[in-house]
Amino acid sequence: MSTADQTTSTPPFSRALPWILFITFMFFLNQTSRMLLAPMLVPLQDEFNLSYTDAGALLLFTSAGNAFSVFCSGFLSSRLRHRYVIPLSIGCYGLALTFLSFASSLDELRIGFTLCGMSGGMYFPSGLAALGSIADRKDWGKTISVHELAPNLAFIVAPTFAEIALQFTDWRGALQAMGGIAVTGALLFLFKGRGGNFHGEPPGKSTVPSLLKRRETWLFVLIIGVAVAMEWAPYSIMPLFLVNAEGMDRTSANALMAVTRIPTPFMALAGGWLTDRMGEERILVISFAGSIVAVMLVPAVHGQWLTMTLFMQAALPPLMFPAIFKMFANAFSPTERSLVLSMTMPLVAFLAAGGAPAMIGFCGDLGSFGAGFIILGLAGVVCLPAIRNFGRMTSQLDR
C-alpha cells in the first residue's frame, strides 16, 4: 500500500524533528556530493584541457543521469520502500564519485558525471515521501524549511571541503574522500533511519495522463524549474566565471563561493517562517524579482560590488522553496506527490540544473558570460505571471 504511513497518526513536530533531521542529513550528503563537482571543474579543465562548453556540459551529463533516475524512481519506489531507496541513492552516489575519481579521458568523465546524476536522482521523491510520513501536514512548512537546510549548507560545505581537500590531495582524492563519507552515511541510515516505510504509487495508465492534463502540474514545473536554475546555474558555473572572467585564482574563487553562501541556511529557515506570515505567492514574487536583478547584475559589476551581488544572488533562492513546496502540497494529494515529482523533476533536472549551466558556459566560449546570466534572468521574468496563477489555483484547492 502506498498510503501505509498516511493513515497513521504523526507525532508532534518536536518529537518528529530528530527523524526529520536524519532525513535532512541524507539530503545534505546527496547535495554535497553533487555540489562538489562544480569546484572540481577548474582542476578538471586544467588537466583535461576542456573548453568552457565541455566543462559546463559535464554538468549536463549529471543532469541527464539525474533526470533518468528521477523518472525511474516511481517504478523503483513501487517495488522498494522509500525507506530503502534513500540509502540506496546516497550509497550509489559514493560509489559513483569513486568511479569518477579514476577517469582518464573526457568520455570517462562524462560516464562518471552521468552515474553521479543517476545515483542522486533517486533520493528526492523518496525523501519527500519519508518526510510526509513522519511530519503532520500543519507542520509541512517548518519541515520543508528544515529539509532545505541541506542544500544551503552544502553550498557552503562543498567548496570549502573541495579547497581543503585540494591542499592535501588532488581532485581524485577529494572525490574518493567524499565517496567514503557518502557510503558511511548511507549504511547509517539503512540501519537506524525512520520514515517512508511504504511503497510509492507506481506510474500507470489511470494516473499519469490525468496528472499531465492538470494545469497545476505544468505551473509547478515552470516555477520549480526556474527556481532551481536561479540557484544551481550561477553556483555551478561561478568557479569558471570568477577564474576566467574576473581573473581570480581558484582558492579565492572557492572561498568567495563559500562565504557568500553563509546566509543561505538562515534564509531557508526564514523562508518557511515568512511563507506562513506573508503567504506563498507574495514571498515568491519578492524573491523571484530580487533574484532576477541579482543574476543580471553578476556580469555587470566587479570588485566589492560583485561580492555584494553574489551575496544577494545566493541568499534569495532559498526563500523560494518552502513556498513552492507548500503550494505543491496543497495542489496534490499525499499519494500523488512522489509520482508527480518522478514525472516532472526529470525535465527540471535536465534543463534547469544541467541545461542552464551549459548554456552559460557556451556563452562564455562565445566571449560573453554576461549573455548567459541575462538569459537566465529573463527566464525569471517569464515565471512571474505563473506564480500568481499557481498561487490562486492552490489556494482554491486548499479551501
mmCIF file of C-alpha atoms in Angstrom:
data_model
loop_
_atom_site.group_PDB
_atom_site.id
_atom_site.type_symbol
_atom_site.label_atom_id
_atom_site.label_comp_id
_atom_site.label_asym_id
_atom_site.label_seq_id
_atom_site.Cartn_x
_atom_site.Cartn_y
_atom_site.Cartn_z
ATOM 1 C CA MET A 1 0.000 0.000 0.000
ATOM 2 C CA SER A 2 1.351 3.393 -0.954
ATOM 3 C CA THR A 3 -0.664 5.048 1.744
ATOM 4 C CA ALA A 4 0.518 2.940 4.610
ATOM 5 C CA ASP A 5 2.074 5.742 6.530
ATOM 6 C CA GLN A 6 -0.560 8.244 5.583
ATOM 7 C CA THR A 7 -3.253 6.543 7.583
ATOM 8 C CA THR A 8 -1.338 6.520 10.829
ATOM 9 C CA SER A 9 -1.100 9.497 13.143
ATOM 10 C CA THR A 10 2.064 11.568 13.014
ATOM 11 C CA PRO A 11 3.900 12.772 16.145
ATOM 12 C CA PRO A 12 4.181 16.436 17.185
ATOM 13 C CA PHE A 13 6.854 18.399 15.320
ATOM 14 C CA SER A 14 9.196 18.407 18.331
ATOM 15 C CA ARG A 15 9.153 14.607 18.506
ATOM 16 C CA ALA A 16 9.436 14.186 14.743
ATOM 17 C CA LEU A 17 12.333 16.664 14.464
ATOM 18 C CA PRO A 18 15.197 14.186 15.160
ATOM 19 C CA TRP A 19 13.988 11.947 12.318
ATOM 20 C CA ILE A 20 13.397 14.948 10.054
ATOM 21 C CA LEU A 21 16.986 15.974 10.742
ATOM 22 C CA PHE A 22 18.221 12.449 9.956
ATOM 23 C CA ILE A 23 16.497 12.541 6.554
ATOM 24 C CA THR A 24 17.846 16.077 6.082
ATOM 25 C CA PHE A 25 21.345 14.731 6.736
ATOM 26 C CA MET A 26 20.848 12.232 3.901
ATOM 27 C CA PHE A 27 19.782 15.094 1.643
ATOM 28 C CA PHE A 28 22.883 17.007 2.781
ATOM 29 C CA LEU A 29 25.144 14.131 1.717
ATOM 30 C CA ASN A 30 23.279 13.918 -1.579
ATOM 31 C CA GLN A 31 23.652 17.637 -2.273
ATOM 32 C CA THR A 32 27.239 17.960 -1.049
ATOM 33 C CA SER A 33 28.282 15.074 -3.303
ATOM 34 C CA ARG A 34 26.619 16.802 -6.234
ATOM 35 C CA MET A 35 27.835 20.321 -5.461
ATOM 36 C CA LEU A 36 31.398 19.102 -5.041
ATOM 37 C CA LEU A 37 31.503 18.597 -8.802
ATOM 38 C CA ALA A 38 31.313 22.350 -9.544
ATOM 39 C CA PRO A 39 34.515 23.357 -7.675
ATOM 40 C CA MET A 40 36.242 20.440 -9.391
ATOM 41 C CA LEU A 41 35.585 21.903 -12.847
ATOM 42 C CA VAL A 42 38.627 24.192 -12.607
ATOM 43 C CA PRO A 43 41.219 21.408 -11.957
ATOM 44 C CA LEU A 44 39.392 19.188 -14.458
ATOM 45 C CA GLN A 45 39.563 21.930 -17.074
ATOM 46 C CA ASP A 46 43.300 22.284 -16.490
ATOM 47 C CA GLU A 47 44.099 18.556 -16.526
ATOM 48 C CA PHE A 48 41.913 17.593 -19.492
ATOM 49 C CA ASN A 49 42.253 20.887 -21.423
ATOM 50 C CA LEU A 50 38.482 21.397 -21.548
ATOM 51 C CA SER A 51 36.686 24.331 -23.151
ATOM 52 C CA TYR A 52 34.063 26.222 -21.144
ATOM 53 C CA THR A 53 31.402 24.386 -23.144
ATOM 54 C CA ASP A 54 32.941 20.978 -22.405
ATOM 55 C CA ALA A 55 33.268 21.788 -18.704
ATOM 56 C CA GLY A 56 29.711 23.103 -18.442
ATOM 57 C CA ALA A 57 28.394 20.163 -20.466
ATOM 58 C CA LEU A 58 29.725 17.745 -17.826
ATOM 59 C CA LEU A 59 27.027 19.130 -15.535
ATOM 60 C CA LEU A 60 24.530 18.487 -18.321
ATOM 61 C CA PHE A 61 25.553 14.807 -18.241
ATOM 62 C CA THR A 62 24.954 14.819 -14.477
ATOM 63 C CA SER A 63 21.515 16.306 -15.040
ATOM 64 C CA ALA A 64 20.712 13.812 -17.797
ATOM 65 C CA GLY A 65 21.531 10.959 -15.430
ATOM 66 C CA ASN A 66 19.576 12.675 -12.682
ATOM 67 C CA ALA A 67 16.558 13.124 -14.971
ATOM 68 C CA PHE A 68 16.584 9.460 -15.986
ATOM 69 C CA SER A 69 16.898 8.368 -12.354
ATOM 70 C CA VAL A 70 14.072 10.599 -11.110
ATOM 71 C CA PHE A 71 11.845 9.309 -13.908
ATOM 72 C CA CYS A 72 12.580 5.717 -12.902
ATOM 73 C CA SER A 73 12.171 6.450 -9.197
ATOM 74 C CA GLY A 74 8.404 5.929 -9.403
ATOM 75 C CA PHE A 75 8.932 2.378 -10.660
ATOM 76 C CA LEU A 76 11.697 1.760 -8.116
ATOM 77 C CA SER A 77 9.738 3.003 -5.086
ATOM 78 C CA SER A 78 6.683 0.984 -6.138
ATOM 79 C CA ARG A 79 8.817 -2.138 -5.584
ATOM 80 C CA LEU A 80 11.287 -0.954 -2.929
ATOM 81 C CA ARG A 81 10.073 1.015 0.078
ATOM 82 C CA HIS A 82 11.057 4.694 0.228
ATOM 83 C CA ARG A 83 12.843 3.804 3.465
ATOM 84 C CA TYR A 84 15.420 1.827 1.450
ATOM 85 C CA VAL A 85 15.568 3.998 -1.670
ATOM 86 C CA ILE A 86 17.111 6.831 0.395
ATOM 87 C CA PRO A 87 20.298 4.968 1.495
ATOM 88 C CA LEU A 88 20.493 3.267 -1.907
ATOM 89 C CA SER A 89 20.741 6.696 -3.541
ATOM 90 C CA ILE A 90 23.392 8.034 -1.156
ATOM 91 C CA GLY A 91 25.455 4.841 -1.245
ATOM 92 C CA CYS A 92 25.415 4.695 -5.044
ATOM 93 C CA TYR A 93 26.491 8.341 -5.152
ATOM 94 C CA GLY A 94 29.519 7.494 -3.045
ATOM 95 C CA LEU A 95 30.441 4.662 -5.394
ATOM 96 C CA ALA A 96 29.886 6.895 -8.461
ATOM 97 C CA LEU A 97 32.241 9.554 -7.064
ATOM 98 C CA THR A 98 34.853 6.855 -6.516
ATOM 99 C CA PHE A 99 34.449 5.659 -10.112
ATOM 100 C CA LEU A 100 34.726 9.239 -11.386
ATOM 101 C CA SER A 101 37.981 9.707 -9.474
ATOM 102 C CA PHE A 102 39.661 7.140 -11.744
ATOM 103 C CA ALA A 103 38.629 8.837 -15.022
ATOM 104 C CA SER A 104 41.445 9.287 -17.526
ATOM 105 C CA SER A 105 39.594 10.727 -20.552
ATOM 106 C CA LEU A 106 36.754 13.083 -21.385
ATOM 107 C CA ASP A 107 34.484 10.146 -22.223
ATOM 108 C CA GLU A 108 35.155 8.565 -18.822
ATOM 109 C CA LEU A 109 34.421 11.913 -17.174
ATOM 110 C CA ARG A 110 31.079 12.013 -18.971
ATOM 111 C CA ILE A 111 30.244 8.490 -17.822
ATOM 112 C CA GLY A 112 31.226 9.329 -14.246
ATOM 113 C CA PHE A 113 29.188 12.536 -14.164
ATOM 114 C CA THR A 114 26.210 10.644 -15.606
ATOM 115 C CA LEU A 115 26.484 7.933 -12.937
ATOM 116 C CA CYS A 116 26.597 10.623 -10.243
ATOM 117 C CA GLY A 117 23.385 12.103 -11.590
ATOM 118 C CA MET A 118 21.685 8.713 -11.783
ATOM 119 C CA SER A 119 22.627 7.974 -8.180
ATOM 120 C CA GLY A 120 21.461 11.298 -6.790
ATOM 121 C CA GLY A 121 18.152 11.409 -8.646
ATOM 122 C CA MET A 122 16.688 8.501 -6.714
ATOM 123 C CA TYR A 123 16.628 10.479 -3.468
ATOM 124 C CA PHE A 124 14.212 13.368 -3.823
ATOM 125 C CA PRO A 125 10.782 11.720 -4.370
ATOM 126 C CA SER A 126 11.506 9.172 -1.641
ATOM 127 C CA GLY A 127 12.958 11.798 0.681
ATOM 128 C CA LEU A 128 9.803 13.925 0.477
ATOM 129 C CA ALA A 129 7.630 10.826 0.895
ATOM 130 C CA ALA A 130 9.553 9.859 4.029
ATOM 131 C CA LEU A 131 9.192 13.378 5.430
ATOM 132 C CA GLY A 132 5.462 13.298 4.761
ATOM 133 C CA SER A 133 5.145 10.066 6.734
ATOM 134 C CA ILE A 134 6.671 11.462 9.922
ATOM 135 C CA ALA A 135 5.547 15.126 9.827
ATOM 136 C CA ASP A 136 1.996 16.405 10.203
ATOM 137 C CA ARG A 137 0.617 18.448 7.314
ATOM 138 C CA LYS A 138 0.197 21.521 9.536
ATOM 139 C CA ASP A 139 3.967 21.364 10.144
ATOM 140 C CA TRP A 140 4.835 20.930 6.463
ATOM 141 C CA GLY A 141 6.205 24.467 6.065
ATOM 142 C CA LYS A 142 8.595 24.039 9.013
ATOM 143 C CA THR A 143 9.515 20.541 7.839
ATOM 144 C CA ILE A 144 10.444 21.745 4.350
ATOM 145 C CA SER A 145 12.413 24.638 5.850
ATOM 146 C CA VAL A 146 14.485 22.180 7.890
ATOM 147 C CA HIS A 147 14.922 19.898 4.870
ATOM 148 C CA GLU A 148 16.056 22.870 2.757
ATOM 149 C CA LEU A 149 18.902 23.447 5.197
ATOM 150 C CA ALA A 150 20.652 20.551 3.435
ATOM 151 C CA PRO A 151 21.345 22.136 0.027
ATOM 152 C CA ASN A 152 22.048 25.523 1.572
ATOM 153 C CA LEU A 153 24.604 24.096 3.991
ATOM 154 C CA ALA A 154 26.023 22.070 1.111
ATOM 155 C CA PHE A 155 26.563 25.296 -0.861
ATOM 156 C CA ILE A 156 28.951 26.327 1.924
ATOM 157 C CA VAL A 157 30.488 22.963 2.743
ATOM 158 C CA ALA A 158 31.157 21.715 -0.824
ATOM 159 C CA PRO A 159 33.559 24.475 -1.981
ATOM 160 C CA THR A 160 35.160 24.602 1.486
ATOM 161 C CA PHE A 161 35.641 20.823 1.524
ATOM 162 C CA ALA A 162 36.999 20.983 -2.043
ATOM 163 C CA GLU A 163 39.570 23.648 -1.231
ATOM 164 C CA ILE A 164 40.723 21.964 1.991
ATOM 165 C CA ALA A 165 40.984 18.593 0.244
ATOM 166 C CA LEU A 166 42.896 20.099 -2.686
ATOM 167 C CA GLN A 167 45.511 21.434 -0.257
ATOM 168 C CA PHE A 168 46.383 17.832 0.673
ATOM 169 C CA THR A 169 45.493 15.827 -2.420
ATOM 170 C CA ASP A 170 44.235 16.239 -5.975
ATOM 171 C CA TRP A 171 40.663 16.239 -7.306
ATOM 172 C CA ARG A 172 40.730 12.434 -7.410
ATOM 173 C CA GLY A 173 41.496 12.133 -3.714
ATOM 174 C CA ALA A 174 38.835 14.725 -2.869
ATOM 175 C CA LEU A 175 36.156 12.729 -4.703
ATOM 176 C CA GLN A 176 37.271 9.488 -3.057
ATOM 177 C CA ALA A 177 37.048 11.092 0.398
ATOM 178 C CA MET A 178 33.522 12.347 -0.253
ATOM 179 C CA GLY A 179 32.589 8.963 -1.686
ATOM 180 C CA GLY A 180 33.646 7.229 1.513
ATOM 181 C CA ILE A 181 31.645 9.681 3.638
ATOM 182 C CA ALA A 182 28.528 9.129 1.493
ATOM 183 C CA VAL A 183 28.720 5.329 1.727
ATOM 184 C CA THR A 184 29.171 5.517 5.506
ATOM 185 C CA GLY A 185 26.138 7.798 5.858
ATOM 186 C CA ALA A 186 24.032 5.501 3.691
ATOM 187 C CA LEU A 187 24.842 2.498 5.892
ATOM 188 C CA LEU A 188 23.984 4.504 8.992
ATOM 189 C CA PHE A 189 20.532 5.417 7.654
ATOM 190 C CA LEU A 190 19.932 1.878 6.421
ATOM 191 C CA PHE A 191 20.190 0.532 9.957
ATOM 192 C CA LYS A 192 18.961 3.484 12.047
ATOM 193 C CA GLY A 193 16.721 5.699 9.864
ATOM 194 C CA ARG A 194 12.937 6.079 10.014
ATOM 195 C CA GLY A 195 10.158 7.266 7.744
ATOM 196 C CA GLY A 196 8.953 6.153 4.329
ATOM 197 C CA ASN A 197 8.206 2.582 5.346
ATOM 198 C CA PHE A 198 5.809 2.158 2.422
ATOM 199 C CA HIS A 199 5.846 1.825 -1.347
ATOM 200 C CA GLY A 200 5.281 4.643 -3.819
ATOM 201 C CA GLU A 201 2.395 4.915 -6.250
ATOM 202 C CA PRO A 202 3.536 3.248 -9.497
ATOM 203 C CA PRO A 203 3.079 5.143 -12.768
ATOM 204 C CA GLY A 204 0.004 3.808 -14.533
ATOM 205 C CA LYS A 205 -2.404 4.454 -17.360
ATOM 206 C CA SER A 206 -5.003 5.827 -14.982
ATOM 207 C CA THR A 207 -2.710 8.171 -13.019
ATOM 208 C CA VAL A 208 -0.099 9.631 -15.371
ATOM 209 C CA PRO A 209 -2.392 11.029 -18.100
ATOM 210 C CA SER A 210 -4.715 12.659 -15.580
ATOM 211 C CA LEU A 211 -1.819 14.361 -13.796
ATOM 212 C CA LEU A 212 -0.283 15.507 -17.079
ATOM 213 C CA LYS A 213 -3.575 17.114 -18.060
ATOM 214 C CA ARG A 214 -3.738 19.198 -14.896
ATOM 215 C CA ARG A 215 -2.634 22.795 -15.259
ATOM 216 C CA GLU A 216 -1.135 22.754 -11.764
ATOM 217 C CA THR A 217 1.409 20.154 -12.878
ATOM 218 C CA TRP A 218 2.878 22.376 -15.583
ATOM 219 C CA LEU A 219 2.782 25.538 -13.499
ATOM 220 C CA PHE A 220 4.739 23.637 -10.842
ATOM 221 C CA VAL A 221 7.275 22.501 -13.468
ATOM 222 C CA LEU A 222 7.821 26.070 -14.680
ATOM 223 C CA ILE A 223 8.153 27.613 -11.219
ATOM 224 C CA ILE A 224 10.367 24.924 -9.679
ATOM 225 C CA GLY A 225 12.424 24.761 -12.885
ATOM 226 C CA VAL A 226 13.268 28.460 -12.907
ATOM 227 C CA ALA A 227 13.862 28.432 -9.131
ATOM 228 C CA VAL A 228 16.340 25.535 -9.451
ATOM 229 C CA ALA A 229 18.048 27.279 -12.383
ATOM 230 C CA MET A 230 18.352 30.503 -10.357
ATOM 231 C CA GLU A 231 20.019 28.573 -7.539
ATOM 232 C CA TRP A 232 22.072 25.932 -9.374
ATOM 233 C CA ALA A 233 23.280 27.569 -12.591
ATOM 234 C CA PRO A 234 25.147 30.519 -11.017
ATOM 235 C CA TYR A 235 26.705 28.244 -8.392
ATOM 236 C CA SER A 236 27.698 25.591 -10.941
ATOM 237 C CA ILE A 237 29.377 27.959 -13.372
ATOM 238 C CA MET A 238 30.702 30.518 -10.867
ATOM 239 C CA PRO A 239 34.187 28.939 -10.395
ATOM 240 C CA LEU A 240 34.806 29.137 -14.144
ATOM 241 C CA PHE A 241 33.368 32.662 -14.310
ATOM 242 C CA LEU A 242 35.411 34.004 -11.399
ATOM 243 C CA VAL A 243 38.675 32.389 -12.518
ATOM 244 C CA ASN A 244 38.415 33.097 -16.245
ATOM 245 C CA ALA A 245 36.310 36.264 -16.488
ATOM 246 C CA GLU A 246 37.235 38.006 -13.220
ATOM 247 C CA GLY A 247 40.864 36.850 -13.033
ATOM 248 C CA MET A 248 40.640 35.256 -9.575
ATOM 249 C CA ASP A 249 42.775 32.313 -8.535
ATOM 250 C CA ARG A 250 40.991 29.040 -7.719
ATOM 251 C CA THR A 251 41.423 29.357 -3.952
ATOM 252 C CA SER A 252 39.925 32.859 -3.859
ATOM 253 C CA ALA A 253 37.040 31.805 -6.097
ATOM 254 C CA ASN A 254 36.129 28.820 -3.900
ATOM 255 C CA ALA A 255 36.462 30.936 -0.757
ATOM 256 C CA LEU A 256 34.148 33.611 -2.185
ATOM 257 C CA MET A 257 31.605 30.966 -3.196
ATOM 258 C CA ALA A 258 31.598 29.544 0.328
ATOM 259 C CA VAL A 259 31.445 32.912 2.107
ATOM 260 C CA THR A 260 28.568 34.244 0.011
ATOM 261 C CA ARG A 261 26.552 31.130 0.900
ATOM 262 C CA ILE A 262 26.873 31.586 4.672
ATOM 263 C CA PRO A 263 23.477 33.380 4.976
ATOM 264 C CA THR A 264 21.630 30.748 2.924
ATOM 265 C CA PRO A 265 20.773 28.263 5.733
ATOM 266 C CA PHE A 266 19.213 31.103 7.724
ATOM 267 C CA MET A 267 17.327 32.248 4.619
ATOM 268 C CA ALA A 268 15.974 28.708 4.148
ATOM 269 C CA LEU A 269 14.582 28.742 7.693
ATOM 270 C CA ALA A 270 13.287 32.279 7.182
ATOM 271 C CA GLY A 271 11.551 31.086 4.015
ATOM 272 C CA GLY A 272 9.239 28.813 5.996
ATOM 273 C CA TRP A 273 8.524 31.491 8.614
ATOM 274 C CA LEU A 274 7.869 34.219 6.011
ATOM 275 C CA THR A 275 5.707 31.893 3.927
ATOM 276 C CA ASP A 276 3.415 31.285 6.895
ATOM 277 C CA ARG A 277 3.102 35.024 7.583
ATOM 278 C CA MET A 278 3.234 36.638 4.133
ATOM 279 C CA GLY A 279 1.716 33.863 2.041
ATOM 280 C CA GLU A 280 3.294 31.727 -0.657
ATOM 281 C CA GLU A 281 2.502 33.983 -3.593
ATOM 282 C CA ARG A 282 3.849 37.192 -2.068
ATOM 283 C CA ILE A 283 7.147 35.718 -0.860
ATOM 284 C CA LEU A 284 7.704 34.047 -4.231
ATOM 285 C CA VAL A 285 7.123 37.240 -6.216
ATOM 286 C CA ILE A 286 9.535 39.177 -3.965
ATOM 287 C CA SER A 287 12.261 36.517 -4.005
ATOM 288 C CA PHE A 288 11.987 35.910 -7.748
ATOM 289 C CA ALA A 289 12.146 39.644 -8.520
ATOM 290 C CA GLY A 290 15.219 40.056 -6.339
ATOM 291 C CA SER A 291 16.891 37.026 -7.896
ATOM 292 C CA ILE A 292 16.270 38.372 -11.395
ATOM 293 C CA VAL A 293 18.001 41.636 -10.517
ATOM 294 C CA ALA A 294 20.925 39.882 -8.812
ATOM 295 C CA VAL A 295 21.549 37.396 -11.642
ATOM 296 C CA MET A 296 21.558 40.133 -14.262
ATOM 297 C CA LEU A 297 23.950 42.252 -12.176
ATOM 298 C CA VAL A 298 26.581 39.489 -11.817
ATOM 299 C CA PRO A 299 28.385 40.181 -15.138
ATOM 300 C CA ALA A 300 27.912 43.956 -14.866
ATOM 301 C CA VAL A 301 29.691 44.659 -11.570
ATOM 302 C CA HIS A 302 33.186 43.997 -10.240
ATOM 303 C CA GLY A 303 35.209 44.007 -7.040
ATOM 304 C CA GLN A 304 33.271 44.823 -3.879
ATOM 305 C CA TRP A 305 30.050 45.331 -5.833
ATOM 306 C CA LEU A 306 30.373 41.830 -7.305
ATOM 307 C CA THR A 307 30.818 40.368 -3.817
ATOM 308 C CA MET A 308 27.677 42.163 -2.602
ATOM 309 C CA THR A 309 25.763 40.975 -5.663
ATOM 310 C CA LEU A 310 26.842 37.366 -5.099
ATOM 311 C CA PHE A 311 25.608 37.570 -1.503
ATOM 312 C CA MET A 312 22.230 38.774 -2.793
ATOM 313 C CA GLN A 313 22.110 36.193 -5.592
ATOM 314 C CA ALA A 314 22.879 33.327 -3.188
ATOM 315 C CA ALA A 315 20.531 34.466 -0.403
ATOM 316 C CA LEU A 316 17.255 34.836 -2.334
ATOM 317 C CA PRO A 317 16.607 31.389 -3.911
ATOM 318 C CA PRO A 318 16.403 29.604 -0.514
ATOM 319 C CA LEU A 319 13.354 31.752 0.272
ATOM 320 C CA MET A 320 11.525 30.244 -2.688
ATOM 321 C CA PHE A 321 11.439 26.531 -1.951
ATOM 322 C CA PRO A 322 9.339 26.366 1.248
ATOM 323 C CA ALA A 323 6.657 28.424 -0.530
ATOM 324 C CA ILE A 324 6.861 26.356 -3.726
ATOM 325 C CA PHE A 325 6.540 23.046 -1.902
ATOM 326 C CA LYS A 326 3.757 24.329 0.309
ATOM 327 C CA MET A 327 1.855 25.222 -2.885
ATOM 328 C CA PHE A 328 2.790 21.801 -4.231
ATOM 329 C CA ALA A 329 1.457 20.063 -1.099
ATOM 330 C CA ASN A 330 -1.838 21.946 -1.464
ATOM 331 C CA ALA A 331 -2.140 21.075 -5.161
ATOM 332 C CA PHE A 332 -1.546 17.315 -4.934
ATOM 333 C CA SER A 333 -2.646 14.567 -2.559
ATOM 334 C CA PRO A 334 -0.069 12.634 -0.475
ATOM 335 C CA THR A 335 -0.294 9.602 -2.776
ATOM 336 C CA GLU A 336 0.195 11.789 -5.870
ATOM 337 C CA ARG A 337 3.228 13.742 -4.727
ATOM 338 C CA SER A 338 6.050 11.242 -5.282
ATOM 339 C CA LEU A 339 4.541 10.322 -8.650
ATOM 340 C CA VAL A 340 4.264 13.966 -9.743
ATOM 341 C CA LEU A 341 7.881 14.544 -8.717
ATOM 342 C CA SER A 342 9.072 11.452 -10.599
ATOM 343 C CA MET A 343 7.201 12.693 -13.684
ATOM 344 C CA THR A 344 8.225 16.352 -13.611
ATOM 345 C CA MET A 345 11.634 16.591 -11.941
ATOM 346 C CA PRO A 346 13.480 14.827 -14.804
ATOM 347 C CA LEU A 347 12.651 17.761 -17.056
ATOM 348 C CA VAL A 348 13.542 20.219 -14.305
ATOM 349 C CA ALA A 349 16.839 18.474 -13.563
ATOM 350 C CA PHE A 350 17.871 18.268 -17.206
ATOM 351 C CA LEU A 351 17.000 21.820 -18.234
ATOM 352 C CA ALA A 352 17.471 23.812 -15.015
ATOM 353 C CA ALA A 353 20.378 22.090 -13.268
ATOM 354 C CA GLY A 354 22.151 20.949 -16.458
ATOM 355 C CA GLY A 355 20.983 22.959 -19.441
ATOM 356 C CA ALA A 356 21.232 26.358 -17.738
ATOM 357 C CA PRO A 357 24.904 25.955 -16.623
ATOM 358 C CA ALA A 358 25.782 24.507 -20.034
ATOM 359 C CA MET A 359 24.119 27.497 -21.717
ATOM 360 C CA ILE A 360 26.135 29.963 -19.620
ATOM 361 C CA GLY A 361 29.333 28.007 -20.374
ATOM 362 C CA PHE A 362 28.531 28.110 -24.101
ATOM 363 C CA CYS A 363 28.034 31.877 -23.881
ATOM 364 C CA GLY A 364 31.445 32.053 -22.181
ATOM 365 C CA ASP A 365 33.037 30.278 -25.151
ATOM 366 C CA LEU A 366 31.385 32.872 -27.391
ATOM 367 C CA GLY A 367 33.060 35.569 -25.316
ATOM 368 C CA SER A 368 30.155 36.675 -23.127
ATOM 369 C CA PHE A 369 29.354 35.001 -19.839
ATOM 370 C CA GLY A 370 27.115 38.008 -19.297
ATOM 371 C CA ALA A 371 24.707 36.992 -22.046
ATOM 372 C CA GLY A 372 24.109 33.692 -20.257
ATOM 373 C CA PHE A 373 23.291 35.407 -16.959
ATOM 374 C CA ILE A 374 20.916 37.805 -18.724
ATOM 375 C CA ILE A 375 19.080 34.919 -20.424
ATOM 376 C CA LEU A 376 18.688 33.264 -17.016
ATOM 377 C CA GLY A 377 17.262 36.481 -15.593
ATOM 378 C CA LEU A 378 14.761 36.768 -18.443
ATOM 379 C CA ALA A 379 13.532 33.251 -17.652
ATOM 380 C CA GLY A 380 12.706 34.539 -14.182
ATOM 381 C CA VAL A 381 10.696 37.409 -15.658
ATOM 382 C CA VAL A 382 8.626 34.928 -17.677
ATOM 383 C CA CYS A 383 7.925 32.989 -14.486
ATOM 384 C CA LEU A 384 6.321 35.849 -12.533
ATOM 385 C CA PRO A 385 2.805 35.537 -14.059
ATOM 386 C CA ALA A 386 2.908 31.756 -13.473
ATOM 387 C CA ILE A 387 3.490 32.327 -9.754
ATOM 388 C CA ARG A 388 0.297 34.368 -9.456
ATOM 389 C CA ASN A 389 -1.724 31.766 -11.374
ATOM 390 C CA PHE A 390 -0.370 28.842 -9.357
ATOM 391 C CA GLY A 391 -0.949 30.729 -6.104
ATOM 392 C CA ARG A 392 -4.605 31.360 -6.931
ATOM 393 C CA MET A 393 -5.205 27.776 -8.045
ATOM 394 C CA THR A 394 -3.641 26.152 -4.984
ATOM 395 C CA SER A 395 -5.438 28.487 -2.570
ATOM 396 C CA GLN A 396 -8.753 27.453 -4.138
ATOM 397 C CA LEU A 397 -7.819 23.746 -3.959
ATOM 398 C CA ASP A 398 -6.774 24.078 -0.321
ATOM 399 C CA ARG A 399 -10.184 25.507 0.549
#
